[in-house]
Coordinates of C-alpha atoms in Angstrom, one line a residue:
Chain B
M1 CA -26.9 8.3 9.2
I2 CA -26.4 9.1 12.9
A3 CA -22.7 9.2 14.1
P4 CA -21.8 8.1 17.6
K5 CA -22.1 10.7 20.2
R6 CA -18.8 12.5 21.1
E7 CA -17.4 12.3 24.5
N8 CA -18.7 14.6 27.1
T9 CA -16.1 17.4 27.4
G10 CA -17.3 17.9 31.0
S11 CA -17.8 21.6 30.5
T12 CA -19.9 23.1 33.3
A13 CA -19.1 26.7 32.8
T14 CA -21.7 29.1 31.5
T15 CA -19.0 31.1 29.8
L16 CA -18.1 29.2 26.6
E17 CA -14.9 29.5 24.7
P18 CA -14.2 28.1 21.2
V19 CA -12.0 25.1 21.2
N20 CA -8.7 25.9 19.4
A21 CA -6.0 23.7 18.0
D22 CA -3.3 24.8 20.4
L23 CA -5.5 23.7 23.3
F24 CA -6.3 20.6 21.7
K25 CA -2.6 19.8 21.1
R26 CA -1.8 20.6 24.8
L27 CA -4.5 18.5 26.1
H28 CA -4.2 15.6 23.7
G29 CA -0.9 14.1 22.7
D30 CA -2.5 11.5 20.6
R31 CA -1.1 11.4 17.1
S32 CA -3.4 8.6 15.9
D33 CA -4.8 9.1 12.4
A34 CA -8.3 9.9 13.7
C35 CA -6.9 12.5 16.1
L36 CA -4.9 14.1 13.3
V37 CA -8.1 14.3 11.2
K38 CA -10.0 16.0 14.0
R39 CA -7.1 18.4 14.6
A40 CA -6.9 19.2 10.9
A41 CA -10.6 19.9 10.8
T42 CA -10.1 22.4 13.6
G43 CA -7.5 24.3 11.7
D44 CA -4.2 22.6 12.7
E45 CA -2.1 22.7 9.6
S46 CA 0.7 20.7 11.2
A47 CA -1.8 17.8 11.6
L48 CA -2.7 18.2 7.9
G49 CA 1.0 18.0 7.1
E50 CA 1.5 15.0 9.1
L51 CA -1.4 13.2 7.5
Y52 CA 0.1 14.0 4.2
D53 CA 3.4 12.7 5.3
R54 CA 1.7 9.4 6.2
Y55 CA -0.4 9.0 3.2
G56 CA 0.3 11.6 0.5
A57 CA 2.7 9.4 -1.6
S58 CA 0.2 6.5 -1.6
C59 CA -2.6 8.8 -2.5
F60 CA -0.6 10.3 -5.4
R61 CA 0.3 6.9 -6.8
V62 CA -3.4 5.8 -6.8
A63 CA -4.4 9.0 -8.4
H64 CA -1.6 8.8 -10.9
R65 CA -2.3 5.3 -11.8
I66 CA -5.8 6.1 -12.8
T67 CA -5.3 9.6 -14.4
Q68 CA -1.9 8.9 -15.9
N69 CA -1.2 12.5 -15.5
S70 CA 1.1 13.9 -12.7
A71 CA -0.6 17.3 -12.7
I72 CA -4.1 16.1 -12.5
A73 CA -3.0 13.5 -9.9
E74 CA -1.6 16.2 -7.7
E75 CA -4.7 18.2 -8.1
V76 CA -6.8 15.3 -7.0
V77 CA -4.6 14.6 -3.9
Q78 CA -4.8 18.3 -3.0
E79 CA -8.6 18.2 -3.2
A80 CA -8.7 15.2 -1.0
F81 CA -6.7 16.7 1.8
L82 CA -8.5 20.0 1.5
A83 CA -11.7 18.0 2.1
L84 CA -10.2 16.7 5.3
W85 CA -9.3 20.3 6.2
R86 CA -12.9 21.5 5.8
G87 CA -14.3 18.8 8.0
S88 CA -15.3 16.2 5.4
G89 CA -17.3 14.1 7.9
Y90 CA -14.8 11.3 8.6
T91 CA -15.6 9.4 11.8
E92 CA -13.9 6.3 13.1
R93 CA -17.1 4.4 12.4
L94 CA -16.3 4.8 8.7
G95 CA -13.1 2.6 8.9
T96 CA -9.5 3.7 9.1
V97 CA -8.4 7.1 7.9
R98 CA -6.1 5.4 5.4
A99 CA -8.9 3.5 3.8
W100 CA -11.2 6.5 3.7
L101 CA -8.6 8.9 2.4
I102 CA -7.5 6.4 -0.4
A103 CA -11.1 5.9 -1.3
L104 CA -11.6 9.6 -1.5
V105 CA -8.7 10.0 -3.8
H106 CA -9.8 7.1 -5.9
H107 CA -13.1 8.6 -6.2
K108 CA -11.9 12.0 -7.3
A109 CA -9.4 10.4 -9.7
V110 CA -12.2 8.5 -11.3
D111 CA -14.2 11.6 -11.5
A112 CA -11.4 13.4 -13.2
V113 CA -10.8 10.7 -15.8
R114 CA -14.5 10.6 -16.8
K115 CA -14.4 14.2 -17.9
E116 CA -14.1 14.4 -21.6
T117 CA -10.5 15.4 -22.2
A118 CA -9.1 12.9 -19.8
I119 CA -10.9 9.9 -21.4
S120 CA -9.1 10.0 -24.6
R121 CA -5.7 10.4 -22.8
R122 CA -6.5 7.4 -20.6
E123 CA -7.5 5.1 -23.5
A124 CA -4.5 6.0 -25.5
T125 CA -2.3 5.2 -22.5
F126 CA -4.0 2.1 -21.9
H127 CA -3.7 0.9 -25.4
A128 CA -0.1 2.1 -25.5
M129 CA 0.6 -0.2 -22.5
G130 CA -0.8 -3.0 -24.4
S131 CA 1.3 -2.4 -27.5
R132 CA 4.4 -1.9 -25.4
N133 CA 3.9 -5.1 -23.7
R134 CA 3.0 -7.0 -26.9
L135 CA 6.7 -7.7 -27.4
S136 CA 7.0 -9.3 -24.1
S137 CA 3.6 -11.1 -24.5
T138 CA 2.2 -9.5 -21.4
D139 CA -1.1 -7.4 -21.2
P140 CA -1.8 -4.3 -19.3
E141 CA -3.6 -6.2 -16.5
A142 CA -0.4 -8.4 -16.1
E143 CA 1.7 -5.3 -16.0
I144 CA -0.4 -3.7 -13.2
L145 CA -0.4 -6.9 -11.2
G146 CA 3.3 -7.3 -11.7
S147 CA 4.0 -3.7 -10.4
L148 CA 2.1 -4.2 -7.2
S149 CA 4.5 -3.8 -4.3
D150 CA 2.5 -5.9 -1.8
S151 CA 3.0 -9.5 -2.5
E152 CA 0.1 -10.6 -0.4
V153 CA -2.2 -8.4 -2.5
R154 CA -0.7 -9.7 -5.7
S155 CA -1.2 -13.3 -4.4
A156 CA -4.7 -12.6 -3.5
L157 CA -5.5 -11.1 -6.9
F158 CA -4.0 -14.1 -8.6
D159 CA -6.2 -16.5 -6.4
L160 CA -9.2 -14.9 -8.1
S161 CA -10.7 -16.2 -11.4
P162 CA -9.2 -14.4 -14.4
Q163 CA -12.6 -12.8 -15.1
Q164 CA -13.0 -11.6 -11.5
R165 CA -9.5 -10.3 -11.5
E166 CA -10.0 -8.5 -14.8
A167 CA -13.1 -6.9 -13.7
I168 CA -11.6 -5.6 -10.4
V169 CA -8.3 -4.5 -12.1
L170 CA -10.1 -2.5 -14.8
A171 CA -12.4 -0.9 -12.3
Y172 CA -10.0 0.0 -9.6
F173 CA -6.8 0.7 -11.5
G174 CA -8.3 1.7 -14.8
G175 CA -11.2 3.8 -13.4
Y176 CA -13.6 2.1 -15.8
S177 CA -17.3 1.9 -15.1
Q178 CA -19.0 -1.4 -15.0
R179 CA -20.8 -0.6 -18.2
E180 CA -17.5 0.2 -19.9
I181 CA -15.9 -3.0 -18.5
A182 CA -18.9 -5.0 -20.0
E183 CA -18.2 -3.4 -23.4
L184 CA -14.4 -4.0 -23.2
T185 CA -14.8 -7.6 -22.2
N186 CA -17.8 -8.4 -24.2
V187 CA -20.0 -9.7 -21.5
P188 CA -23.4 -8.6 -20.2
L189 CA -23.4 -5.9 -17.5
G190 CA -25.0 -8.2 -15.0
T191 CA -22.0 -10.7 -15.4
V192 CA -19.6 -7.9 -14.6
K193 CA -21.5 -7.0 -11.5
T194 CA -21.4 -10.5 -10.3
R195 CA -17.8 -11.0 -11.1
M196 CA -16.9 -7.8 -9.2
F197 CA -18.9 -8.8 -6.3
A198 CA -17.5 -12.3 -6.0
G199 CA -13.9 -11.0 -6.5
M200 CA -14.1 -8.4 -3.9
R201 CA -15.7 -10.9 -1.6
R202 CA -12.8 -13.3 -2.0
L203 CA -10.3 -10.5 -1.6
Q204 CA -12.0 -9.5 1.5
I205 CA -11.7 -13.0 3.0
R206 CA -8.1 -13.4 1.8
L207 CA -6.9 -10.0 3.1
R208 CA -9.0 -9.9 6.2
D209 CA -6.4 -11.3 8.6
S210 CA -3.3 -9.9 7.1
N211 CA -3.6 -6.1 7.3
T212 CA 0.0 -5.4 7.8
F213 CA 0.0 -1.9 6.6
E214 CA 2.5 0.5 8.1
P215 CA 2.0 4.3 7.2
E216 CA 4.9 5.6 5.1
E217 CA 6.6 8.9 5.3
A218 CA 6.5 10.8 2.0
R219 CA 9.6 12.7 3.1
Chain I
M1 CA -35.1 -0.2 5.9
S2 CA -37.3 -2.7 4.2
E3 CA -36.2 -6.3 4.7
R4 CA -38.3 -7.6 1.8
F5 CA -35.5 -7.1 -0.7
D6 CA -32.7 -9.6 -1.2
H7 CA -29.7 -7.9 0.2
A8 CA -27.4 -9.6 -2.4
I9 CA -28.5 -6.9 -4.7
E10 CA -27.3 -4.2 -2.3
F11 CA -24.0 -6.1 -1.5
E12 CA -23.4 -6.3 -5.2
L13 CA -23.8 -2.7 -5.6
A14 CA -21.6 -2.1 -2.6
S15 CA -18.6 -3.7 -4.5
G16 CA -19.2 -1.6 -7.5
Y17 CA -19.6 1.5 -5.3
V18 CA -16.3 1.0 -3.5
L19 CA -14.6 0.5 -6.9
D20 CA -16.3 3.7 -8.1
S21 CA -17.7 1.8 -11.1
L22 CA -21.4 2.1 -10.8
S23 CA -23.5 3.9 -13.2
A24 CA -24.9 7.3 -12.1
E25 CA -28.3 5.9 -11.5
D26 CA -27.1 2.9 -9.5
E27 CA -24.8 5.1 -7.5
S28 CA -27.7 7.6 -6.6
W29 CA -29.9 4.8 -5.6
F30 CA -27.3 3.0 -3.5
E31 CA -26.2 6.3 -1.7
T32 CA -29.8 6.8 -0.8
H33 CA -30.1 3.3 0.5
L34 CA -26.6 3.7 2.3
D35 CA -28.0 6.4 4.6
D36 CA -30.4 4.0 6.3
C37 CA -28.8 0.6 6.0
L38 CA -26.3 -0.4 8.7
R39 CA -25.5 -3.6 7.0
C40 CA -24.5 -1.9 3.8
Q41 CA -22.6 0.7 5.8
A42 CA -20.6 -2.0 7.5
Q43 CA -20.1 -3.8 4.1
V44 CA -18.8 -0.6 2.4
T45 CA -16.5 0.0 5.3
M46 CA -15.0 -3.4 5.0
L47 CA -14.7 -3.4 1.2
R48 CA -13.1 0.1 1.4
E49 CA -10.3 -1.5 3.5
V50 CA -9.8 -4.1 0.8
A51 CA -9.7 -1.4 -1.9
A52 CA -7.3 0.5 0.2
R53 CA -4.9 -2.4 0.3
L54 CA -5.0 -2.4 -3.7
G55 CA -4.2 1.3 -3.6
Q56 CA -1.5 0.9 -1.1
A57 CA 0.1 -1.7 -3.2
T58 CA 0.3 0.5 -6.3
Q59 CA 3.8 1.5 -7.2
G60 CA 5.0 4.6 -9.1
A61 CA 6.9 7.7 -9.0
P62 CA 6.4 10.0 -6.0
P63 CA 4.6 13.3 -6.1
S64 CA 6.6 16.5 -6.6
P65 CA 8.3 17.7 -3.3
S66 CA 6.4 21.0 -3.4
L67 CA 3.0 19.2 -3.2
R68 CA 3.0 19.1 0.6
D69 CA 3.6 22.9 0.9
R70 CA 1.1 23.6 -1.7
I71 CA -1.6 21.6 0.2
V72 CA -0.7 23.3 3.6
S73 CA -0.7 26.8 1.9
A74 CA -4.0 26.1 0.2
A75 CA -5.5 24.9 3.4
I76 CA -4.4 28.2 5.3
A77 CA -5.7 30.3 2.5
D78 CA -9.0 28.3 2.6
R79 CA -9.2 29.0 6.3
A80 CA -8.8 32.8 5.6
D81 CA -11.6 32.6 3.0
Q82 CA -13.9 30.8 5.4
L83 CA -13.4 33.4 8.2
Q84 CA -14.2 36.1 5.6
T85 CA -17.3 34.6 4.3
D86 CA -18.5 33.6 7.9
A87 CA -18.8 37.4 8.4
S88 CA -21.1 37.8 5.4
P89 CA -24.7 38.6 6.3
W90 CA -25.8 36.2 3.6
G91 CA -24.3 33.1 5.3
G92 CA -21.2 32.5 3.0
P93 CA -20.6 30.1 0.2
F94 CA -21.8 26.6 0.1
L95 CA -18.9 24.1 1.0
D96 CA -17.8 22.7 -2.2
S97 CA -16.5 19.6 -0.4
K98 CA -19.8 18.7 1.0
L99 CA -19.0 15.2 1.2
P100 CA -21.5 12.7 2.7
Q101 CA -20.1 10.4 5.3
N102 CA -19.7 7.7 2.7
I103 CA -17.9 9.8 0.2
T104 CA -20.4 10.3 -2.6
S105 CA -21.2 12.7 -5.3
H106 CA -19.0 12.9 -8.2
T107 CA -18.2 16.7 -8.8
D108 CA -19.7 16.4 -12.2
T109 CA -22.8 18.7 -12.1
S110 CA -24.3 16.9 -15.0
K111 CA -24.4 13.8 -12.9
T112 CA -26.0 15.7 -10.1
K113 CA -28.7 16.9 -12.4
K114 CA -29.1 13.4 -13.8
R115 CA -29.6 12.2 -10.3
A116 CA -32.3 14.6 -9.6
S117 CA -34.3 13.6 -12.7
S118 CA -33.4 9.9 -12.6
P119 CA -36.3 7.5 -13.3
I120 CA -37.6 5.4 -10.5
A121 CA -35.7 2.1 -11.2
H122 CA -36.3 0.3 -8.1
P123 CA -39.4 -0.6 -6.2
H124 CA -38.0 0.7 -3.0
R125 CA -37.5 4.1 -4.5
R126 CA -41.3 4.2 -5.6
M127 CA -42.2 3.5 -1.9
L128 CA -39.9 6.4 -0.8
V129 CA -41.4 8.8 -3.2
G130 CA -44.9 7.9 -2.1
A131 CA -44.0 8.4 1.5
A132 CA -42.4 11.7 0.7
A133 CA -45.6 12.9 -1.0
V134 CA -47.5 12.2 2.3
V135 CA -44.9 14.0 4.3
I136 CA -45.1 17.0 2.0
A137 CA -48.8 17.1 2.3
L138 CA -48.8 16.9 6.0
S139 CA -46.1 19.5 6.4
G140 CA -48.4 22.0 4.6
V141 CA -50.8 21.5 7.3
F142 CA -48.5 21.8 10.3
G143 CA -45.9 24.1 8.8
A144 CA -48.0 27.3 9.4
I145 CA -48.4 26.3 13.0
I146 CA -44.9 25.4 14.2
G147 CA -42.7 26.9 11.5
T148 CA -40.4 25.1 9.2
Q149 CA -36.6 24.3 9.1
G150 CA -35.1 26.5 6.4
G151 CA -38.5 26.4 4.5
S152 CA -40.6 28.9 2.7
H153 CA -42.9 29.9 5.5
P154 CA -42.6 33.5 6.6
S155 CA -41.3 34.1 10.1
V156 CA -43.7 35.1 13.0
P157 CA -43.2 38.8 13.8
C158 CA -42.0 39.3 17.4
S159 CA -44.3 41.9 18.6
S160 CA -46.1 40.4 21.5
S161 CA -45.0 40.7 25.2
T162 CA -44.3 37.0 25.3
C163 CA -41.7 37.3 22.5
T164 CA -38.1 38.3 22.7
T165 CA -35.2 38.4 20.3
V166 CA -31.5 37.9 20.9
V167 CA -28.6 38.5 18.5
L168 CA -25.7 36.1 18.8
T169 CA -22.3 37.1 17.6
S170 CA -19.0 35.4 16.9
P171 CA -16.6 35.6 19.9
E172 CA -13.8 35.9 17.4
T173 CA -15.2 38.5 15.0
H174 CA -17.9 39.9 17.0
R175 CA -20.1 39.9 13.9
R176 CA -23.7 38.9 13.9
V177 CA -24.2 35.2 13.4
A178 CA -27.8 34.6 14.1
T179 CA -30.9 36.1 15.6
V180 CA -32.9 33.9 18.1
T181 CA -36.4 34.6 18.7
V182 CA -38.2 33.1 21.8
D183 CA -42.1 33.2 21.8
R184 CA -43.2 31.7 25.0
L185 CA -41.3 28.6 25.0
A186 CA -40.9 28.0 21.2
V187 CA -37.4 28.9 20.0
F188 CA -36.7 30.2 16.4
L189 CA -33.4 31.0 14.8
R190 CA -32.5 33.1 11.7
P191 CA -29.1 32.5 10.4
Q192 CA -27.3 35.7 9.4
G193 CA -23.7 34.7 9.2
L194 CA -23.7 30.9 9.4
R195 CA -22.4 29.0 6.5
A196 CA -24.0 25.9 5.3
D197 CA -23.3 22.9 7.2
N198 CA -22.7 19.4 5.9
R199 CA -25.9 17.8 6.5
R200 CA -24.6 14.3 6.6
S201 CA -21.7 14.8 9.0
Q202 CA -22.3 18.0 10.9
I203 CA -25.1 19.7 12.9
Y204 CA -25.5 23.1 14.5
V205 CA -26.8 23.2 18.1
L206 CA -28.5 26.0 19.9
W207 CA -27.8 26.0 23.7
D208 CA -29.3 27.9 26.5
L209 CA -27.1 29.0 29.3
L210 CA -28.4 28.8 32.9
K211 CA -26.7 30.5 35.9
G212 CA -24.7 27.9 37.9
D213 CA -25.5 25.0 35.4
S214 CA -24.2 23.4 32.3
P215 CA -25.3 24.5 28.9
R216 CA -28.4 22.7 27.7
A217 CA -29.2 21.9 24.2
I218 CA -32.5 23.4 22.8
G219 CA -32.1 21.6 19.6
G220 CA -30.1 20.9 16.5
F221 CA -30.5 22.5 13.1
D222 CA -29.0 22.7 9.6
V223 CA -28.4 25.8 7.5
Q224 CA -28.8 25.7 3.8
K225 CA -26.7 27.6 1.4
G226 CA -27.8 31.2 1.1
S227 CA -30.7 30.6 3.5
F228 CA -31.8 33.2 6.0
H229 CA -35.2 31.8 6.6
E230 CA -36.2 31.3 10.2
I231 CA -35.8 27.9 11.6
S232 CA -37.7 26.2 14.3
V233 CA -35.1 24.8 16.7
G234 CA -37.2 23.6 19.7
D235 CA -38.6 24.6 22.9
L236 CA -37.1 26.0 26.2
R237 CA -37.0 23.6 29.0
A238 CA -36.5 26.2 31.6
P239 CA -38.4 29.5 32.2
K240 CA -37.1 32.3 30.2
Q241 CA -36.2 34.3 33.3
Q242 CA -33.6 31.7 34.3
I243 CA -31.7 31.9 31.0
V244 CA -28.6 34.0 31.1
G245 CA -27.5 33.5 27.5
Y246 CA -27.5 31.5 24.3
A247 CA -24.8 29.9 22.3
I248 CA -24.4 28.0 19.0
S249 CA -22.0 25.3 18.3
L250 CA -21.0 23.3 15.3
E251 CA -20.8 19.7 16.0
H252 CA -19.3 16.8 14.2
G253 CA -21.7 14.0 13.4
R254 CA -25.4 14.2 13.6
S255 CA -25.9 13.7 17.3
I256 CA -26.3 16.5 19.8
P257 CA -23.6 16.0 22.5
K258 CA -23.9 16.6 26.2
A259 CA -21.7 19.7 26.0
P260 CA -20.8 22.1 23.1
T261 CA -17.4 21.3 21.6
H262 CA -17.0 24.1 19.1
V263 CA -18.8 27.2 19.9
I264 CA -19.1 29.6 17.1
A265 CA -21.6 32.2 18.6
I266 CA -22.7 33.4 21.9
R267 CA -24.6 36.0 23.7
H268 CA -24.9 36.6 27.4
L269 CA -28.0 38.4 28.6
N270 CA -27.9 41.3 30.9

């Protein structure tokens, strides 16, 4: 995949000096997410810290929701931010830094839970959630949906068919594979794939024009 | 990319991919497809925004207050490690966060191995394998003539009067980073302190420096983990006598820019 060409820095000198983080900061006052990512990749730890301030808490909540373990979730978040630090290949063409970072955390969290010891822990928690909620007649899916802070997202999920919603919630918040979802819900794998696709498509349309996200400060 | 397949299949996979719920085999196939399909890249980018909204909406307890400091400290320590290994004559360790642009590769090595031996499940993959076989056969013919990138062919010894070698060093550590060999107009490079780059999101570029003119890119190249084989980079565009130095930069993305942005090695000729 070929990334867009970088801007011409206008260098005409035959003596070349490495670009350093201080010079970058002096020349560029831009504090956009993309700029922070670039600065972090060049070794600017203040930029890394600022990215954490913006997205660290959200990343942790995603990781914790999937892993159900604070220590593992923090490890996942640390790995994700270190990936940024090491020059992980983010470019603006890949979308927003927020989406890219949360996707990275989600990916690593799912990877963590698919390792042997985490699986049994996650299943026990998921079943425990069900048994706790049995008294109030709600199920884990309903608990997850009820806990979402974004009313627009909650509303968009409830606009889906129950089957589509179930597939997406189990995948995204539970970290289950399509095959596992097929087994849990007793439907063919192909049906799960179709439901997931249709559900994400509807969410995409529903949430497309309402991206009101504001970066939060973790401190 | 072939257009003879119904893209509904790929878009269906894109949804599962963004939700990290594909099987290892499907994920492997889709990642390969994603490298060359702009439509799917755009689809994944859009769906990733949707997934991020789901993630953003998740409530829960905050992380421990010390996490921020731990991350920054780990980053600083990581940088120190990188500087140390950059000086290694063997090129340093492979980046463990070698993330493709579209965030792939679960860290589970068993999945990586499974990917390598995964059966051909899709007609498109069979076509790719066939094409790869043709390329491999042809490269065996041409490889001995022009040299290979990080391949197994031995380097051409620089003993003739038309051949010169130049050692490039890091401006920060002054340690050897690479040796450039110029034979007539053909330029070869042997990495000796370069760490492996992320082949999906970075590229090394070798530049020639001309008196009174901007640096000019000779060519881009990649460095494999632990590799010190000679790499064919490209050809000089100016007579050797006009060149006053060489430089190596590490660029973000896979395109060669008009000017170097992050110079990591340089040598001025006397």
